[in-house]
mmCIF file of C-alpha atoms in Angstrom:
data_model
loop_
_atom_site.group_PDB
_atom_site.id
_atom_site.type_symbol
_atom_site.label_atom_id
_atom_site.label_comp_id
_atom_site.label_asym_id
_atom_site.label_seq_id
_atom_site.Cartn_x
_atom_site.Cartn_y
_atom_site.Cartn_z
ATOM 1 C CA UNK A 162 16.569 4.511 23.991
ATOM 2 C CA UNK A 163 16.713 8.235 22.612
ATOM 3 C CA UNK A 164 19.759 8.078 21.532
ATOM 4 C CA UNK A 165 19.507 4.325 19.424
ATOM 5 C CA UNK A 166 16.607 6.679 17.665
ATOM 6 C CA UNK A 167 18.184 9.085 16.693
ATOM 7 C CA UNK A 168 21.335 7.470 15.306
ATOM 8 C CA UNK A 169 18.771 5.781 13.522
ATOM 9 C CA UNK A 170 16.673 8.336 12.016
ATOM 10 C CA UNK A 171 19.981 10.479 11.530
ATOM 11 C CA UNK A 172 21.877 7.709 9.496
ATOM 12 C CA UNK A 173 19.067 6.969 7.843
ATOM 13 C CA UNK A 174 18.528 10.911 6.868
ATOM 14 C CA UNK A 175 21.918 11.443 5.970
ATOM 15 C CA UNK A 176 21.482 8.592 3.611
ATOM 16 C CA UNK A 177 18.430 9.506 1.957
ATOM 17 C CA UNK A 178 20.304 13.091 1.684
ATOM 18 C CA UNK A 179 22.874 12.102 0.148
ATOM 19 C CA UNK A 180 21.412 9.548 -2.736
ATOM 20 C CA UNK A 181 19.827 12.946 -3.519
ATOM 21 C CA UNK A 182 23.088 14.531 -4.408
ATOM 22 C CA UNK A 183 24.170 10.995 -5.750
ATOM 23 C CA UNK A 184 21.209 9.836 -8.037
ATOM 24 C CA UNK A 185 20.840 11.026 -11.620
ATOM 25 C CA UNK A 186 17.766 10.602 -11.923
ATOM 26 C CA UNK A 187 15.895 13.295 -10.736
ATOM 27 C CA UNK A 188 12.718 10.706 -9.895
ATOM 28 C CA UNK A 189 15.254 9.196 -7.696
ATOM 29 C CA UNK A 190 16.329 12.210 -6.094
ATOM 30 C CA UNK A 191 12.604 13.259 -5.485
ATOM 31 C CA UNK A 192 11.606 10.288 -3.674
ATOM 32 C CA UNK A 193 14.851 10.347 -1.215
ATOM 33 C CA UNK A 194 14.230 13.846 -0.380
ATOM 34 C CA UNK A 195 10.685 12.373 0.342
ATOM 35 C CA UNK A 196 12.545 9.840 2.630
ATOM 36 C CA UNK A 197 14.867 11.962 4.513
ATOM 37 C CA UNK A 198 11.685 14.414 5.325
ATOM 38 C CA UNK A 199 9.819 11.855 6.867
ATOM 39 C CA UNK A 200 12.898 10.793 9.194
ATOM 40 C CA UNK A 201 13.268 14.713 10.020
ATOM 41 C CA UNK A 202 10.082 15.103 10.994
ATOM 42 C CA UNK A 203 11.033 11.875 13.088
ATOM 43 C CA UNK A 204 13.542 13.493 14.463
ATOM 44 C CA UNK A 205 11.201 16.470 15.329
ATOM 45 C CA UNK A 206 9.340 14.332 17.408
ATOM 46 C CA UNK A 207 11.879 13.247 19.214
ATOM 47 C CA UNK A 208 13.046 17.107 20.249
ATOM 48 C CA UNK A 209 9.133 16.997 21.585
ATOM 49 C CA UNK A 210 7.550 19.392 18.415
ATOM 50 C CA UNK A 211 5.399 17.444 17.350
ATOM 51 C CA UNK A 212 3.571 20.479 15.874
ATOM 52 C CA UNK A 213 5.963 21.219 13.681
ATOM 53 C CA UNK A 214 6.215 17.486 13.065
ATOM 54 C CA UNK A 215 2.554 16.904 11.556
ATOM 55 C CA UNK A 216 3.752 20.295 9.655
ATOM 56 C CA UNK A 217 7.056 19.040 8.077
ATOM 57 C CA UNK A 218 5.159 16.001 6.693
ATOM 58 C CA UNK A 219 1.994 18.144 5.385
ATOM 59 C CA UNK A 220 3.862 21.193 3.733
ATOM 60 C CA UNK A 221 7.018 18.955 2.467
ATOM 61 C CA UNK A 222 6.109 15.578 1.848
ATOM 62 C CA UNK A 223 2.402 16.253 0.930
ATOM 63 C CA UNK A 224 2.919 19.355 -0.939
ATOM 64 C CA UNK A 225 6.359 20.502 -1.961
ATOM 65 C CA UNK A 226 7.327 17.060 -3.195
ATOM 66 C CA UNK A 227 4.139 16.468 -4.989
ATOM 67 C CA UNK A 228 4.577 19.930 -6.507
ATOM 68 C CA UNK A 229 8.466 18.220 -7.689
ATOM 69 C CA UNK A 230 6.712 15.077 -8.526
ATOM 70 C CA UNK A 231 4.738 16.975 -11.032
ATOM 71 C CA UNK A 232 7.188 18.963 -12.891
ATOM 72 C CA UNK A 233 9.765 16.293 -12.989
ATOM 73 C CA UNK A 234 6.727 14.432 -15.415
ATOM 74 C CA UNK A 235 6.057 17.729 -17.254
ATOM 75 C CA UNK A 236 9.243 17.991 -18.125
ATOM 76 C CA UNK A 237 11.349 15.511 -20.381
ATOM 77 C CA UNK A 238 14.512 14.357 -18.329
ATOM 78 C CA UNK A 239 15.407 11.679 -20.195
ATOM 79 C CA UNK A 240 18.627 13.477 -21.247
ATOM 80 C CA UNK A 241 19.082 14.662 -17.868
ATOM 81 C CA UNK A 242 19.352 11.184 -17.198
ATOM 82 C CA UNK A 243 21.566 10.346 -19.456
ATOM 83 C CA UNK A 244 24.351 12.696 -18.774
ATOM 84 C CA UNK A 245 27.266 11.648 -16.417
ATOM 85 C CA UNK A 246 27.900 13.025 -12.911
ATOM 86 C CA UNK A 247 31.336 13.332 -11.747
ATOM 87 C CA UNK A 248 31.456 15.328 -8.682
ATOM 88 C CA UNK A 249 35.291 15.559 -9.115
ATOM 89 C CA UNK A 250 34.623 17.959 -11.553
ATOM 90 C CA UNK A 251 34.125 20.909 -9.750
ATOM 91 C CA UNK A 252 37.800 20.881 -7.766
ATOM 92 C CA UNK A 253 37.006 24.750 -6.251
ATOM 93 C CA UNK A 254 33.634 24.061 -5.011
ATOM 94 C CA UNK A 255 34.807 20.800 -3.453
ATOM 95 C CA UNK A 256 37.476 22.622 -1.690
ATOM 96 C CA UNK A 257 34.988 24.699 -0.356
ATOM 97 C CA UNK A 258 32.711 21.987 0.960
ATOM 98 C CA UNK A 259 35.303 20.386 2.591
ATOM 99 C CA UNK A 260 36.936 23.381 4.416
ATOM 100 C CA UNK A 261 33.001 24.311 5.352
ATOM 101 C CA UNK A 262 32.109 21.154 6.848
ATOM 102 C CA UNK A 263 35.401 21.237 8.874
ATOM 103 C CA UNK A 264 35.069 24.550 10.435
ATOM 104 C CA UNK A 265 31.230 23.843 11.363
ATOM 105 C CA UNK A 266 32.203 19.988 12.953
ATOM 106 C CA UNK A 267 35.617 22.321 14.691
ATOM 107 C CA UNK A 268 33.158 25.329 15.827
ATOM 108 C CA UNK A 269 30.305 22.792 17.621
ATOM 109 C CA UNK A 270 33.341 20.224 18.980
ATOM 110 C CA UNK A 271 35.385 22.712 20.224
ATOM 111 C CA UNK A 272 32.887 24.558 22.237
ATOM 112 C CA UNK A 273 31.796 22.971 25.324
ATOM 113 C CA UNK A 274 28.328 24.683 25.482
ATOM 114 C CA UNK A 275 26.891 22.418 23.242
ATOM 115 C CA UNK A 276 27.583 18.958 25.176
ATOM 116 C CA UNK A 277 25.276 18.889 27.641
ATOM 117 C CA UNK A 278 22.137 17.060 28.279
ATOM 118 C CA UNK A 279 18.856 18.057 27.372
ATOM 119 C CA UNK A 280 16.554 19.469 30.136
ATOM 120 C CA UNK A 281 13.920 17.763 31.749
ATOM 121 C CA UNK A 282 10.876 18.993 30.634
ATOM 122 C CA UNK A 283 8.371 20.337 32.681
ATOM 123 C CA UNK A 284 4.596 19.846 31.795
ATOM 124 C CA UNK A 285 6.107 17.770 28.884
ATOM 125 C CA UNK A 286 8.355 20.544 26.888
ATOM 126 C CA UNK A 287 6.318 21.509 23.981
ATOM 127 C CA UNK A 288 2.881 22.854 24.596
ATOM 128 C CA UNK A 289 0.884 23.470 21.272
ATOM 129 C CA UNK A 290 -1.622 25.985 23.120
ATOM 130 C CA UNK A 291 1.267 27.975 24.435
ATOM 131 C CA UNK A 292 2.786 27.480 21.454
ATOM 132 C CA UNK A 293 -0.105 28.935 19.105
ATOM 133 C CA UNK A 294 -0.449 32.047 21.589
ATOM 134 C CA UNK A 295 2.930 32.984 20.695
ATOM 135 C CA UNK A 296 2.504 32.874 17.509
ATOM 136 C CA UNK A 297 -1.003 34.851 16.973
ATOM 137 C CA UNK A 298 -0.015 37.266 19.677
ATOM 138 C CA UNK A 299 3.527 38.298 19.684
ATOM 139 C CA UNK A 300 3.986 37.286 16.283
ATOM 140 C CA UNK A 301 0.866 38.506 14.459
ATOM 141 C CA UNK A 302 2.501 40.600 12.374
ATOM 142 C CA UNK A 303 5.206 38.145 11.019
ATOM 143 C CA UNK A 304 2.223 35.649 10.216
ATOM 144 C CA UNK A 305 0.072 37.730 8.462
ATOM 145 C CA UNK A 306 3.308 39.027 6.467
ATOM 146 C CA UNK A 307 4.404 35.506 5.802
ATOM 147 C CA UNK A 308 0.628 34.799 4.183
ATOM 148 C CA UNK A 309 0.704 37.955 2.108
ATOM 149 C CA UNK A 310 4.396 36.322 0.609
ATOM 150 C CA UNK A 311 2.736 33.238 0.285
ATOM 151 C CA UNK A 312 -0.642 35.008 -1.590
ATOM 152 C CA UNK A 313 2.261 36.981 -4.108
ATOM 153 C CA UNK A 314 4.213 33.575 -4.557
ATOM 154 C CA UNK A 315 0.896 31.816 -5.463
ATOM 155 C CA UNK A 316 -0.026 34.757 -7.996
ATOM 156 C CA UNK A 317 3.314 35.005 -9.189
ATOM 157 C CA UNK A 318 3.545 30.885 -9.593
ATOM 158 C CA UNK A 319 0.093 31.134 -11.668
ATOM 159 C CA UNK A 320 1.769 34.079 -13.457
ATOM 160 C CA UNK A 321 4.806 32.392 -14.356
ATOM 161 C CA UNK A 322 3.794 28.684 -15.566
ATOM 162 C CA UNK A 323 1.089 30.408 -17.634
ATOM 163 C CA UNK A 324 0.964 29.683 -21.753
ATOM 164 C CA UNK A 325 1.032 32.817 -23.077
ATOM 165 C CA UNK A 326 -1.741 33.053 -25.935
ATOM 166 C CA UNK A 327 -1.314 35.421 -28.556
ATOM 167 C CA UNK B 41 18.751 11.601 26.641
ATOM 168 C CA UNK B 42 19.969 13.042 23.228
ATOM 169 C CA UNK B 43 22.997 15.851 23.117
ATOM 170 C CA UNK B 44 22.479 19.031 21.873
ATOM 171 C CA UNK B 45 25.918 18.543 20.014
ATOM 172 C CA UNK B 46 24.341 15.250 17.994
ATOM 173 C CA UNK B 47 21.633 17.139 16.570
ATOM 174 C CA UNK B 48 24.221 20.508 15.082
ATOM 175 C CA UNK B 49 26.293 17.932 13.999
ATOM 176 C CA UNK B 50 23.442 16.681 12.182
ATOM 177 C CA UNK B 51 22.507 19.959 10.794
ATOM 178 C CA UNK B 52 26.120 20.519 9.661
ATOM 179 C CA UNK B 53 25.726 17.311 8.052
ATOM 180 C CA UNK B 54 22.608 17.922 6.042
ATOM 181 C CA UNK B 55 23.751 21.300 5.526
ATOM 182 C CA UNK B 56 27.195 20.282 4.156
ATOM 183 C CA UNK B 57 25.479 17.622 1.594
ATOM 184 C CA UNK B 58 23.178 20.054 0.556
ATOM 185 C CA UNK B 59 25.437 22.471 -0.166
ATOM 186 C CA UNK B 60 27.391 20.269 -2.300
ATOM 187 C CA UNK B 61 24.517 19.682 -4.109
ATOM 188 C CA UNK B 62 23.463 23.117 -5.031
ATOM 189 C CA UNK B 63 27.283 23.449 -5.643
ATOM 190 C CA UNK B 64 28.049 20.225 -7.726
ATOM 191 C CA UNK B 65 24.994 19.343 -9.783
ATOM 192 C CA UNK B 66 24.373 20.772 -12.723
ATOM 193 C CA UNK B 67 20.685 19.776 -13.190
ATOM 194 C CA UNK B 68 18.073 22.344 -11.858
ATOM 195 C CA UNK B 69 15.510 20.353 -10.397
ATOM 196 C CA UNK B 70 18.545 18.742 -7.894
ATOM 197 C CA UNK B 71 19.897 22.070 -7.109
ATOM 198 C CA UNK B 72 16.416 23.137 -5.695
ATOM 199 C CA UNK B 73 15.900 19.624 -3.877
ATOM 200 C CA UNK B 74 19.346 20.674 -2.332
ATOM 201 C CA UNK B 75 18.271 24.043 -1.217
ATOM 202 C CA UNK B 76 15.042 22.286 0.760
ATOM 203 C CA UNK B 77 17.892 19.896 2.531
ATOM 204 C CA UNK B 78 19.731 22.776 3.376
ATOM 205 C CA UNK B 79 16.606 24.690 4.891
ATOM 206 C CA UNK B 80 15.727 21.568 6.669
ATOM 207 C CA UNK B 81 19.001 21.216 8.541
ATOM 208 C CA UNK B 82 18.541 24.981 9.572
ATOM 209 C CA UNK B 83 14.864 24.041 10.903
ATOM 210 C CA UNK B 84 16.587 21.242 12.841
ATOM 211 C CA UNK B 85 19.408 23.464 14.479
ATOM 212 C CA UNK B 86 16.304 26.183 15.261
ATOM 213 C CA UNK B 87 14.088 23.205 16.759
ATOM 214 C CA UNK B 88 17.153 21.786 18.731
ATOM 215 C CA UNK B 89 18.175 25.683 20.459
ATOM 216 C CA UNK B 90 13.959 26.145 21.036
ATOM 217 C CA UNK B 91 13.910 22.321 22.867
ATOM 218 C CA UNK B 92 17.041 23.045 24.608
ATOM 219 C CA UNK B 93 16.694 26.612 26.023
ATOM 220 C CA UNK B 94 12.492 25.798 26.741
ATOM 221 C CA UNK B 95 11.764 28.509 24.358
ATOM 222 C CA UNK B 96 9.077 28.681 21.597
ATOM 223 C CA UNK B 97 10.738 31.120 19.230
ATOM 224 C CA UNK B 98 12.916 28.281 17.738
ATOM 225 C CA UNK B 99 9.743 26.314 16.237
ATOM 226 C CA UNK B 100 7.848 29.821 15.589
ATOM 227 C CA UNK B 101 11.274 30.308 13.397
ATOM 228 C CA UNK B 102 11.123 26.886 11.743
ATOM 229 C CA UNK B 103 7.310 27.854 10.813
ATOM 230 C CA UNK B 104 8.100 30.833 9.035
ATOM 231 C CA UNK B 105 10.905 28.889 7.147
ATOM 232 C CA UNK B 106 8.710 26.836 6.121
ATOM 233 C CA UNK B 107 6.284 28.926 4.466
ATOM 234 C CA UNK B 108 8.945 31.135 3.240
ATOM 235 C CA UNK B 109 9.892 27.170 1.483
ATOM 236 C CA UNK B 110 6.569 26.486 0.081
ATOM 237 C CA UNK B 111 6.404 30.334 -1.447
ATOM 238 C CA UNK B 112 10.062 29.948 -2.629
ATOM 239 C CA UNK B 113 9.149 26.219 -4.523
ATOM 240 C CA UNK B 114 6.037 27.230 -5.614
ATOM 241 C CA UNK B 115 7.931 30.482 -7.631
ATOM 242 C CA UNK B 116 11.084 28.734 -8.432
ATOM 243 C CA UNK B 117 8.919 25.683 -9.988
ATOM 244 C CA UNK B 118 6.943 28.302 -12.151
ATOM 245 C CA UNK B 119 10.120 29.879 -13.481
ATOM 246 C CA UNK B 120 11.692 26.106 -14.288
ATOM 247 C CA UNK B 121 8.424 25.349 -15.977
ATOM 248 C CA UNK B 122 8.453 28.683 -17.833
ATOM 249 C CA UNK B 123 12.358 28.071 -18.370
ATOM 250 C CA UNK B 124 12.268 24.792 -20.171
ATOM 251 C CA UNK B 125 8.927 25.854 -22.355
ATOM 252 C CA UNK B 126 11.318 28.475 -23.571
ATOM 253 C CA UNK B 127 14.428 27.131 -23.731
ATOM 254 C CA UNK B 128 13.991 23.170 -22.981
ATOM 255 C CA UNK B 129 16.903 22.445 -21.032
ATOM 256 C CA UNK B 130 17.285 21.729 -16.913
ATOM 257 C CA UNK B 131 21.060 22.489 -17.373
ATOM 258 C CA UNK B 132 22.263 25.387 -14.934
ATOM 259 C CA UNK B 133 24.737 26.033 -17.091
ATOM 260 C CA UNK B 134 23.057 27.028 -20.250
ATOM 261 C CA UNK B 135 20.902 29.013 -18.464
ATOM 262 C CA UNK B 136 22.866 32.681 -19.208
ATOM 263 C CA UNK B 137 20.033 34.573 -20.434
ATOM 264 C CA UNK B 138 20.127 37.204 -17.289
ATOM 265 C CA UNK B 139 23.916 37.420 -18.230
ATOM 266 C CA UNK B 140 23.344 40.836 -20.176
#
């Protein structure tokens, strides 16, 4: 039952992933990021987080993508569109990919750690008051650094996409 | 019940296509949709280690990557717009003006 899920969600992902590589249009690509998001946070769910779940949806697909959505109609990419794509073009980088994707698959078949079973959970596995306690006690001071990026990427953002008038 | 080994491969899978296309495209708006797969598929191998080993600190860790996303789009999306007011092109290629 767990298992026909996640083939599902993961083929399904890996699709949606790569039509983002694939598509030229970046429209296209935006949407099928949208896509694969959803069936991650899918996927969350099924690894019983469904904390970060609700999150993954909010922050990615309500505001990330909307914030891509945007530009992508601010800016003209009608010639985007039209050029061609040929991802035999880039021989070295392909190379790369290739010997990259090899070594992870060798690394995580080869060692026998990985191919157990899950756990049973006890008290059913993820616990959003434990987890919030760990994250306002023993990690206060990562949070409160991670809002003061997010407060300098918001001035910085406002900063940036500002006209300048002179 | 799932393997832990199905959901690293599919992290090395979403990693490997995103890669590719931060690698392979030339267009800037599809490099930086490749750079969000490729932090996904690391929030995926931190969620897997956190389910498997009963341990919080794998979602804390996928939190924090996810707010360092939304501060890293939110910038990079201000320099594209900035970027194409003054230059008007998404190529990564003709984009050499740090080049010195």
């Amino acid at each position: 039952m767990d298992q026909g899920f996640f083939l599902l969600f993961a083929t399904v992902s890996v699709i949606t992933a790569l039509t983002v590589v694939l598509a030229r249009n970046p429209v296209h690509s935006a949407l099928a990021l949208m896509a694969c998001f959803l069936q991650i946070s899918a996927i969350f769910i099924l690894l019983e987080a469904p904390f970060l779940a609700v999150i993954q949806i909010f922050v990615y697909v309500g505001a990330i993508m909307v914030l891509f959505l945007f530009v992508i109609m601010m800016i003209d990419v009608r010639e985007a569109v039209l050029q061609r794509f040929l991802p035999g073009g880039n021989l070295p980088a392909l190379v790369l990919l290739v010997l990259l994707g090899v070594e992870m698959s060798v690394l995580v078949f080869w060692s026998d750690r990985f191919s157990g079973s899950e756990p049973v959970p006890i008290g059913g596995g993820g616990d959003i008051r434990q987890l919030a306690t760990t994250l306002f006690a023993d990690y206060l001071l990562p949070f409160e650094a991670a809002s003061v990026i997010l407060l300098a990427a918001l001035v910085g953002a406002i900063v940036l996409a500002r006209k300048e008038r002179e | 019940m799932v393997p832990l080994s199905w959901y690293i491969l599919l992290g090395v899978v979403l990693f490997v296509i995103g890669a590719a296309g931060v690698l392979l495209r030339r267009n800037i708006l599809v490099v930086l949709m490749s750079l969000e797969l490729l932090l996904n598929s690391v929030n995926i191998n931190f969620i897997a280690f956190g389910r498997i080993h009963d341990d919080f600190r794998g979602q804390i860790f996928a939190i924090f990557v996810i707010a360092i996303t939304a501060a890293e789009v939110a910038v990079a999306l201000g320099i594209l717009v900035a970027l194409v007011r003054n230059k008007s092109t998404l190529k990564v290629d003709d984009v050499t003006m740090m080049k010195g």
